[in-house]
């Protein structure tokens, strides 16, 4: 790996645990965190030959709800960084590709055709696709690493890549509503207007339950009780369906 690519492609190590990341944070801690007034139009999507090819692929493979979720994740993550971590530097295209592809493993073409957990299969698909489209290996590796780890919510120790942390923060914000107070309500309003949820909470809840039923060993089961078995209500799906922050937009 090129050392020059570490910072550019978002490999810079940051704490994995958001409680550590945000402890005594000057703008994100306390009862009234800073909320910069961004709208979706203030955060344009990256564009390149690789991005266009990947967007064409995911638009074909993903349902509309997941495609829209992927874009909301990009917008929310970008706003979080601009407001609370303005010194962080990374390639926006690499983060956007991570967002576009982070749930590709849930696509009908992949979810039930592999015994691998959806994040791991999706990460392999993403890496191969970026390389096939002429993307740099460091970029493909960064996207792959972020996707593999994007549901490692309960890991407390150690570090994660910068792009990986942003992806985690933004996905859990859109899926469950955690730390939604770190972005402006107007951003949520304009982003859900541009990329509608269309019942995302229920939709993603069913995807979770489908993978658990197909693969009770899957990584998604880390959200569940030990020795989870089919027939036991999913904690994760319940949390996703209980997303009160995003309920008005569903």
Short mmCIF file of C-alpha atoms in Angstrom, two decimals:
data_model
loop_
_atom_site.label_atom_id
_atom_site.label_comp_id
_atom_site.label_asym_id
_atom_site.label_seq_id
_atom_site.Cartn_x
_atom_site.Cartn_y
_atom_site.Cartn_z
CA UNK A 1 0.00 0.00 0.00
CA UNK A 2 1.25 3.44 -0.90
CA UNK A 3 1.90 5.50 2.23
CA UNK A 4 0.81 8.55 0.22
CA UNK A 5 -2.65 6.99 -0.08
CA UNK A 6 -3.26 6.60 3.65
CA UNK A 7 -4.68 10.06 4.34
CA UNK A 8 -6.07 10.70 0.86
CA UNK A 9 -8.16 7.51 0.69
CA UNK A 10 -9.42 7.83 4.26
CA UNK A 11 -7.26 5.25 6.04
CA UNK A 12 -6.28 7.66 8.83
CA UNK A 13 -6.89 5.86 12.13
CA UNK A 14 -9.54 7.31 14.46
CA UNK A 15 -11.12 5.77 17.60
CA UNK A 16 -13.68 3.10 16.78
CA UNK A 17 -15.89 3.88 19.77
CA UNK A 18 -17.97 7.03 19.14
CA UNK A 19 -18.21 7.58 22.91
CA UNK A 20 -14.43 8.04 22.88
CA UNK A 21 -14.52 10.09 19.68
CA UNK A 22 -17.11 12.51 21.07
CA UNK A 23 -15.99 12.66 24.72
CA UNK A 24 -15.71 16.33 25.73
CA UNK A 25 -15.99 17.27 22.05
CA UNK A 26 -16.19 21.07 21.65
CA UNK A 27 -19.14 21.05 19.24
CA UNK A 28 -20.74 17.60 19.56
CA UNK A 29 -21.01 16.97 23.31
CA UNK A 30 -23.54 18.34 25.76
CA UNK A 31 -27.29 18.89 25.45
CA UNK A 32 -27.10 21.45 22.60
CA UNK A 33 -24.54 20.34 20.01
CA UNK A 34 -23.71 22.54 17.06
CA UNK A 35 -26.01 22.11 14.06
CA UNK A 36 -24.69 23.87 10.98
CA UNK A 37 -27.51 24.88 8.66
CA UNK A 38 -26.77 22.77 5.62
CA UNK A 39 -29.33 21.64 3.08
CA UNK A 40 -28.87 18.77 0.65
CA UNK A 41 -27.98 21.27 -2.10
CA UNK A 42 -24.96 22.45 -0.10
CA UNK A 43 -23.36 19.00 -0.32
CA UNK A 44 -23.02 18.02 -3.99
CA UNK A 45 -22.32 14.42 -4.90
CA UNK A 46 -18.88 13.56 -6.30
CA UNK A 47 -18.66 12.68 -9.97
CA UNK A 48 -16.10 10.71 -11.99
CA UNK A 49 -15.92 7.90 -14.48
CA UNK A 50 -15.69 5.36 -11.67
CA UNK A 51 -18.56 6.96 -9.74
CA UNK A 52 -20.81 6.93 -12.81
CA UNK A 53 -20.09 3.25 -13.47
CA UNK A 54 -20.71 2.31 -9.83
CA UNK A 55 -23.94 4.31 -9.72
CA UNK A 56 -25.17 2.51 -12.83
CA UNK A 57 -24.37 -0.83 -11.19
CA UNK A 58 -26.03 -0.12 -7.85
CA UNK A 59 -29.08 1.45 -9.48
CA UNK A 60 -29.57 -1.80 -11.37
CA UNK A 61 -28.92 -4.11 -8.40
CA UNK A 62 -30.45 -2.26 -5.43
CA UNK A 63 -34.08 -1.44 -4.76
CA UNK A 64 -35.05 2.22 -4.62
CA UNK A 65 -35.21 2.37 -0.82
CA UNK A 66 -31.64 1.10 -0.40
CA UNK A 67 -30.33 3.31 -3.20
CA UNK A 68 -31.86 6.35 -1.51
CA UNK A 69 -30.55 5.28 1.91
CA UNK A 70 -27.05 5.12 0.46
CA UNK A 71 -27.32 8.74 -0.65
CA UNK A 72 -28.70 9.92 2.67
CA UNK A 73 -25.72 8.25 4.34
CA UNK A 74 -23.36 10.27 2.14
CA UNK A 75 -25.13 13.55 2.91
CA UNK A 76 -25.40 13.00 6.67
CA UNK A 77 -21.82 11.78 7.00
CA UNK A 78 -20.44 14.68 5.01
CA UNK A 79 -22.38 17.18 7.12
CA UNK A 80 -21.22 15.55 10.37
CA UNK A 81 -17.60 15.94 9.32
CA UNK A 82 -17.96 19.52 8.10
CA UNK A 83 -19.60 20.55 11.36
CA UNK A 84 -17.75 18.53 13.99
CA UNK A 85 -14.48 17.38 12.40
CA UNK A 86 -13.52 20.19 10.01
CA UNK A 87 -9.83 19.22 10.18
CA UNK A 88 -10.50 15.71 8.83
CA UNK A 89 -9.31 15.24 5.26
CA UNK A 90 -10.13 12.37 2.92
CA UNK A 91 -11.24 11.81 -0.65
CA UNK A 92 -14.97 12.54 -0.95
CA UNK A 93 -15.25 10.18 -3.90
CA UNK A 94 -13.94 7.28 -1.81
CA UNK A 95 -16.50 8.00 0.90
CA UNK A 96 -19.28 8.30 -1.70
CA UNK A 97 -18.32 4.95 -3.23
CA UNK A 98 -18.39 3.43 0.25
CA UNK A 99 -21.91 4.79 0.73
CA UNK A 100 -23.16 3.66 -2.68
CA UNK A 101 -21.87 0.13 -2.15
CA UNK A 102 -22.17 -0.44 1.61
CA UNK A 103 -25.44 -2.38 1.29
CA UNK A 104 -24.81 -4.02 -2.09
CA UNK A 105 -24.61 -7.35 -0.27
CA UNK A 106 -28.34 -7.04 0.53
CA UNK A 107 -29.24 -7.00 -3.17
CA UNK A 108 -31.34 -9.93 -4.31
CA UNK A 109 -28.47 -11.05 -6.54
CA UNK A 110 -26.16 -11.51 -3.56
CA UNK A 111 -28.01 -11.91 -0.24
CA UNK A 112 -29.32 -15.44 -0.72
CA UNK A 113 -26.62 -16.67 -3.10
CA UNK A 114 -23.78 -16.72 -0.58
CA UNK A 115 -23.30 -18.09 2.91
CA UNK A 116 -21.21 -15.02 3.77
CA UNK A 117 -22.58 -12.16 5.85
CA UNK A 118 -23.91 -9.42 3.60
CA UNK A 119 -21.24 -6.87 4.59
CA UNK A 120 -18.38 -9.24 3.73
CA UNK A 121 -19.83 -10.36 0.42
CA UNK A 122 -20.72 -6.78 -0.43
CA UNK A 123 -17.21 -5.59 0.39
CA UNK A 124 -15.71 -8.13 -2.00
CA UNK A 125 -18.18 -7.17 -4.74
CA UNK A 126 -17.39 -3.48 -4.15
CA UNK A 127 -13.62 -3.94 -4.28
CA UNK A 128 -13.78 -6.00 -7.46
CA UNK A 129 -16.12 -3.52 -9.12
CA UNK A 130 -13.97 -0.48 -8.38
CA UNK A 131 -10.86 -2.23 -9.67
CA UNK A 132 -12.71 -3.37 -12.80
CA UNK A 133 -13.68 0.26 -13.46
CA UNK A 134 -10.07 1.40 -13.20
CA UNK A 135 -10.19 2.75 -9.65
CA UNK A 136 -6.92 2.77 -7.66
CA UNK A 137 -6.26 -0.23 -5.43
CA UNK A 138 -5.96 2.00 -2.35
CA UNK A 139 -9.42 3.39 -3.06
CA UNK A 140 -10.88 -0.08 -3.59
CA UNK A 141 -9.26 -1.29 -0.35
CA UNK A 142 -10.57 1.68 1.64
CA UNK A 143 -14.12 1.10 0.42
CA UNK A 144 -13.82 -2.63 1.07
CA UNK A 145 -12.53 -2.13 4.63
CA UNK A 146 -15.25 0.40 5.47
CA UNK A 147 -18.02 -1.88 4.19
CA UNK A 148 -16.71 -4.93 6.04
CA UNK A 149 -16.74 -3.01 9.32
CA UNK A 150 -19.80 -0.82 8.92
CA UNK A 151 -21.88 -2.90 11.35
CA UNK A 152 -19.15 -3.29 13.99
CA UNK A 153 -21.23 -1.09 16.26
CA UNK A 154 -20.39 -2.91 19.49
CA UNK A 155 -16.60 -2.94 19.13
CA UNK A 156 -15.26 -0.60 21.83
CA UNK A 157 -11.49 -0.93 21.60
CA UNK A 158 -9.00 0.13 19.01
CA UNK A 159 -9.38 2.18 15.87
CA UNK A 160 -11.12 2.28 12.52
CA UNK A 161 -10.39 4.13 9.30
CA UNK A 162 -11.70 7.66 9.03
CA UNK A 163 -13.97 6.71 6.13
CA UNK A 164 -15.14 3.66 8.07
CA UNK A 165 -16.08 5.75 11.10
CA UNK A 166 -18.01 8.28 9.02
CA UNK A 167 -19.88 5.44 7.32
CA UNK A 168 -20.79 3.89 10.69
CA UNK A 169 -21.98 7.18 12.17
CA UNK A 170 -24.10 8.03 9.15
CA UNK A 171 -25.68 4.60 8.69
CA UNK A 172 -26.72 4.29 12.33
CA UNK A 173 -28.07 7.84 12.19
CA UNK A 174 -30.28 7.07 9.21
CA UNK A 175 -31.27 3.59 10.41
CA UNK A 176 -31.88 4.17 14.11
CA UNK A 177 -31.67 7.94 14.64
CA UNK A 178 -28.62 7.85 16.92
CA UNK A 179 -26.84 11.26 17.09
CA UNK A 180 -29.32 12.88 14.73
CA UNK A 181 -29.01 15.94 16.99
CA UNK A 182 -25.53 16.52 15.53
CA UNK A 183 -27.01 17.67 12.22
CA UNK A 184 -29.58 20.37 11.48
CA UNK A 185 -33.24 19.29 11.17
CA UNK A 186 -33.42 21.20 7.89
CA UNK A 187 -30.77 18.90 6.45
CA UNK A 188 -32.87 15.87 7.31
CA UNK A 189 -35.93 17.50 5.75
CA UNK A 190 -34.21 18.40 2.48
CA UNK A 191 -32.30 15.11 2.24
CA UNK A 192 -35.38 12.97 2.73
CA UNK A 193 -37.15 15.11 0.11
CA UNK A 194 -34.34 14.53 -2.39
CA UNK A 195 -33.83 10.86 -1.45
CA UNK A 196 -37.16 9.70 0.05
CA UNK A 197 -37.20 7.00 2.71
CA UNK A 198 -40.34 5.33 1.29
CA UNK A 199 -40.85 3.21 4.37
CA UNK A 200 -37.12 2.55 4.89
CA UNK A 201 -37.51 1.56 8.55
CA UNK A 202 -39.90 -1.27 7.76
CA UNK A 203 -38.06 -2.17 4.58
CA UNK A 204 -34.66 -2.50 6.26
CA UNK A 205 -36.23 -4.29 9.23
CA UNK A 206 -37.42 -6.98 6.82
CA UNK A 207 -33.97 -7.22 5.21
CA UNK A 208 -32.44 -7.81 8.64
CA UNK A 209 -34.96 -10.53 9.41
CA UNK A 210 -34.43 -12.14 6.02
CA UNK A 211 -30.68 -12.40 6.45
CA UNK A 212 -31.02 -13.73 10.00
CA UNK A 213 -33.43 -16.42 8.78
CA UNK A 214 -31.19 -17.37 5.86
CA UNK A 215 -27.92 -17.20 7.82
CA UNK A 216 -28.32 -17.29 11.61
CA UNK A 217 -24.51 -17.18 11.86
CA UNK A 218 -24.32 -13.84 10.03
CA UNK A 219 -22.58 -10.78 11.41
CA UNK A 220 -25.94 -9.03 11.77
CA UNK A 221 -26.66 -11.49 14.60
CA UNK A 222 -24.19 -9.55 16.78
CA UNK A 223 -27.09 -7.17 17.41
CA UNK A 224 -29.12 -10.06 18.81
CA UNK A 225 -29.24 -12.13 22.00
CA UNK A 226 -26.56 -14.83 22.30
CA UNK A 227 -27.45 -18.02 20.46
CA UNK A 228 -30.20 -16.23 18.52
CA UNK A 229 -32.58 -18.59 16.73
CA UNK A 230 -35.30 -18.04 14.17
CA UNK A 231 -38.55 -17.17 15.90
CA UNK A 232 -36.87 -14.88 18.43
CA UNK A 233 -37.70 -11.24 17.76
CA UNK A 234 -34.77 -9.34 16.28
CA UNK A 235 -33.43 -6.58 18.52
CA UNK A 236 -31.89 -4.83 15.52
CA UNK A 237 -35.04 -4.93 13.39
CA UNK A 238 -37.02 -3.66 16.39
CA UNK A 239 -34.61 -0.73 16.86
CA UNK A 240 -34.77 0.12 13.16
CA UNK A 241 -38.57 0.07 13.16
CA UNK A 242 -38.53 2.19 16.33
CA UNK A 243 -36.62 5.05 14.70
CA UNK A 244 -38.74 7.90 16.06
CA UNK A 245 -36.45 10.58 14.65
CA UNK A 246 -37.08 9.52 11.07
CA UNK A 247 -40.67 8.33 11.52
CA UNK A 248 -42.18 11.61 10.20
CA UNK A 249 -40.26 11.09 6.96
CA UNK A 250 -41.01 7.40 6.44
#
